[in-house]
PDB file of C-alpha atoms in Angstrom:
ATOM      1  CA  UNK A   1     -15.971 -16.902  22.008  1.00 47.00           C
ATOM      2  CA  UNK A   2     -14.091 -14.067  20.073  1.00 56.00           C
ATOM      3  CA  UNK A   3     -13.266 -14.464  16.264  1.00 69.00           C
ATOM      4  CA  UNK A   4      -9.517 -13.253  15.446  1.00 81.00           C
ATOM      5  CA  UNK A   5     -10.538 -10.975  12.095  1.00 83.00           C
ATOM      6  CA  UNK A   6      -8.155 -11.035   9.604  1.00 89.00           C
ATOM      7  CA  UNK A   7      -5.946  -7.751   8.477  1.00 89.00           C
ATOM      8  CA  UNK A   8      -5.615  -6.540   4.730  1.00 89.00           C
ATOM      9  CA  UNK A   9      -2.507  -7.385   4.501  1.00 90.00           C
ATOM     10  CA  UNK A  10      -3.124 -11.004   5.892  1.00 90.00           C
ATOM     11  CA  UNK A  11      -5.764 -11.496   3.422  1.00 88.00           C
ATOM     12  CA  UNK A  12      -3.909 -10.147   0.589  1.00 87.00           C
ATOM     13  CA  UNK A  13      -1.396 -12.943   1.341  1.00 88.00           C
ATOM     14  CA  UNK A  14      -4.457 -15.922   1.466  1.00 86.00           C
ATOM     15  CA  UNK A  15      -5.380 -14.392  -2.043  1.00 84.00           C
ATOM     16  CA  UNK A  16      -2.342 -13.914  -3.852  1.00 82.00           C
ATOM     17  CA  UNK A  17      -3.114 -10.091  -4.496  1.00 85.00           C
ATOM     18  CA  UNK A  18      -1.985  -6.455  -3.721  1.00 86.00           C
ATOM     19  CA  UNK A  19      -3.242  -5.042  -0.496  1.00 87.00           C
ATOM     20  CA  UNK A  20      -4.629  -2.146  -2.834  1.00 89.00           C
ATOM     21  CA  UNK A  21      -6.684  -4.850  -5.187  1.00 88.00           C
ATOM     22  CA  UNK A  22      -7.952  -6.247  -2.157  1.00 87.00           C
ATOM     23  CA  UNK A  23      -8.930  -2.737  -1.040  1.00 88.00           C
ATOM     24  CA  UNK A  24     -11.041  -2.007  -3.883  1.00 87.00           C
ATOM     25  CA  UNK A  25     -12.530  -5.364  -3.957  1.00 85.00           C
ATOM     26  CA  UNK A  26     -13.449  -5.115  -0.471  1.00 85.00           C
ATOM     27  CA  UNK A  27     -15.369  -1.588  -1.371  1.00 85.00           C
ATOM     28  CA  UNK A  28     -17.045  -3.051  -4.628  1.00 84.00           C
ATOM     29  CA  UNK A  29     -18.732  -5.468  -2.210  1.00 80.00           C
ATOM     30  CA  UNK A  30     -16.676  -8.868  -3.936  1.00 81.00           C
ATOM     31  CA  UNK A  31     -15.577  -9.698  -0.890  1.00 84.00           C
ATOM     32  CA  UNK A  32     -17.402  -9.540   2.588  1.00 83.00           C
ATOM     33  CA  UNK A  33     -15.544  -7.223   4.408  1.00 85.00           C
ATOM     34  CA  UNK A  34     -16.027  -5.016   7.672  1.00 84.00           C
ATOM     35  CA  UNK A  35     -14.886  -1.784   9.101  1.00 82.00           C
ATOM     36  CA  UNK A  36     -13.434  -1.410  12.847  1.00 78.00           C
ATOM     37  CA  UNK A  37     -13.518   1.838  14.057  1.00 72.00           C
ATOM     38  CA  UNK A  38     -15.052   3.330  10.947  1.00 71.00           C
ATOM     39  CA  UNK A  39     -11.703   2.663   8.322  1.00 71.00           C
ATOM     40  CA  UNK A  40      -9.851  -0.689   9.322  1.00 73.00           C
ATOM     41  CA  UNK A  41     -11.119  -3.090   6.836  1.00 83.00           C
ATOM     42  CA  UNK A  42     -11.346  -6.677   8.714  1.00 87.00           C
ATOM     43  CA  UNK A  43     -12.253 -10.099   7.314  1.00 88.00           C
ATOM     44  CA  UNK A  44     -13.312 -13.598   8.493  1.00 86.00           C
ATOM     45  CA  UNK A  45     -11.408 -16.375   7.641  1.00 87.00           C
ATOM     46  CA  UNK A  46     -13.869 -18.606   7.516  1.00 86.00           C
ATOM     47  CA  UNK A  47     -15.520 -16.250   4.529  1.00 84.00           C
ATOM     48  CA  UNK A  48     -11.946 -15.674   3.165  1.00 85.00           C
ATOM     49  CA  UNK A  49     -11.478 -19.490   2.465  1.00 82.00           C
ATOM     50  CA  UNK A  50     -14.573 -20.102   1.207  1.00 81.00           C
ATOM     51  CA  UNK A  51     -13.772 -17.413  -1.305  1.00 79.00           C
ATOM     52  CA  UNK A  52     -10.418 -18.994  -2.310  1.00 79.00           C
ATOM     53  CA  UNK A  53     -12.043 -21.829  -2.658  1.00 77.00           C
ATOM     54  CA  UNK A  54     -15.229 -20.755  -5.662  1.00 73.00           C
ATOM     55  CA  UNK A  55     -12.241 -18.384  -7.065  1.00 65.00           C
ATOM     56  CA  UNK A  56     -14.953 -16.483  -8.894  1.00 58.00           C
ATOM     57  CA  UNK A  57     -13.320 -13.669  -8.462  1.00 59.00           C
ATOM     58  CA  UNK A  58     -11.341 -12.120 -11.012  1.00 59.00           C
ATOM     59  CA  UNK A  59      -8.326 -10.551 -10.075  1.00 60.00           C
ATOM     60  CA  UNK A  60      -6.589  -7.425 -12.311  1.00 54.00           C
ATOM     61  CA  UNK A  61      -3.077  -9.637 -12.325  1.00 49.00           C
ATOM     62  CA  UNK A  62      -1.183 -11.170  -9.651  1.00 47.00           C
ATOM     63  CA  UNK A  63       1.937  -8.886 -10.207  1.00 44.00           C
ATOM     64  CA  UNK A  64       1.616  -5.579 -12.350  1.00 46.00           C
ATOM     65  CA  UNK A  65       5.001  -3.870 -13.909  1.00 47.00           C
ATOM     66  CA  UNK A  66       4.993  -0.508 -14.765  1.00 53.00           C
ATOM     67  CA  UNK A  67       7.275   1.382 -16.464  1.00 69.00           C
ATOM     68  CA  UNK A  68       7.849   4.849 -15.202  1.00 73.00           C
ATOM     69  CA  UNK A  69      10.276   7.355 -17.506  1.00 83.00           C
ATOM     70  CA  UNK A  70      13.221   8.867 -15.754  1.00 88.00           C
ATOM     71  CA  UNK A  71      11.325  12.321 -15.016  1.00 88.00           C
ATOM     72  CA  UNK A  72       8.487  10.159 -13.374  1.00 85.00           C
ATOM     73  CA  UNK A  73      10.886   8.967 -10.874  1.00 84.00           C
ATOM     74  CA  UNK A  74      13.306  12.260 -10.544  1.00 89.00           C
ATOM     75  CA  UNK A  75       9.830  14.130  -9.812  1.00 86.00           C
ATOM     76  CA  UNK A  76       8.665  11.409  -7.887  1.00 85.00           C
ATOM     77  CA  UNK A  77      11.812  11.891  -5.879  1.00 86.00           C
ATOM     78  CA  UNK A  78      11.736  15.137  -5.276  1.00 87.00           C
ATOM     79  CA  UNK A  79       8.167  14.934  -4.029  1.00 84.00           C
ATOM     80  CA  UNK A  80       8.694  12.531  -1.378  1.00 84.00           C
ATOM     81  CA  UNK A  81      12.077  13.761  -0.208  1.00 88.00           C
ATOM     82  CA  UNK A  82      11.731  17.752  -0.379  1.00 90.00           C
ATOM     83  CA  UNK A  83      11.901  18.206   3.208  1.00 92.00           C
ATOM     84  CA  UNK A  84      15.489  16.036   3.139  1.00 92.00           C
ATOM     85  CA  UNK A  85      16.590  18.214  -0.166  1.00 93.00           C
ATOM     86  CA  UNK A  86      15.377  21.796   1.248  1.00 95.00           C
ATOM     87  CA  UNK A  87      17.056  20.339   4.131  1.00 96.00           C
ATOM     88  CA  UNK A  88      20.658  19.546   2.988  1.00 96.00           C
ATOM     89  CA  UNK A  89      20.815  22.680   0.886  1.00 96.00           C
ATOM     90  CA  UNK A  90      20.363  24.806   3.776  1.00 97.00           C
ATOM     91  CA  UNK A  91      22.914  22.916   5.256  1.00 97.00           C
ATOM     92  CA  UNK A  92      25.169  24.089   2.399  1.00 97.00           C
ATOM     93  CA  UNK A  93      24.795  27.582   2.945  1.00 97.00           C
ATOM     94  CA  UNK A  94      25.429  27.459   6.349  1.00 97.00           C
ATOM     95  CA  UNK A  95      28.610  26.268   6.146  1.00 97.00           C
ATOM     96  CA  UNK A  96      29.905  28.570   3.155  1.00 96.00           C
ATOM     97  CA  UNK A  97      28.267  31.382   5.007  1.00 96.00           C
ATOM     98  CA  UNK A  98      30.149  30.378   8.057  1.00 96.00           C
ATOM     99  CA  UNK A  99      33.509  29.501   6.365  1.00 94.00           C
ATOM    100  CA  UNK A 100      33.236  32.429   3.475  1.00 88.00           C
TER     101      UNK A 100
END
């Protein structure tokens, strides 16, 4: 008999934490975890219970704010949307070009 393993983001759900907290406690060895395929991070239920059970585990915070200044997010932005931005201003001077 097969056991269904658990996905990060299913666990991170039974814990009450980020998928990236989970991550990192995963790596530090808090929580039994293993890889598929050399990167998918799995976990047994059965372990994952226990653990929410003992909650000896210390978690950073269940939700974390941060405040980001208005050039953190204009740059941030621009990084993720460049190819949409290079994109629409070539757009631009297509059409003057073709109606000049």
């Amino acid at each position: 008999m097969t056991q269904k393993l658990l996905t990060v983001r299913d666990v991170a759900q039974i814990l009450d934490v980020s998928e990236q907290e989970l991550i990192e406690l995963a790596e530090q060895g808090a929580i039994p975890a293993y890889k598929i395929a050399g990167t998918h991070l799995r976990f047994r239920k059965e372990q994952i219970n226990h653990i929410r059970q003992l909650e000896h585990i210390k978690f950073k915070s269940k939700v974390k704010h941060i405040k980001y200044s208005s050039a953190e997010r204009i740059a941030d932005f621009i990084y993720f949307n460049d190819f949409y931005i290079v994109s629409f201003m070539l757009v631009i001077v297509m059409l003057w070009l073709i109606f000049k």
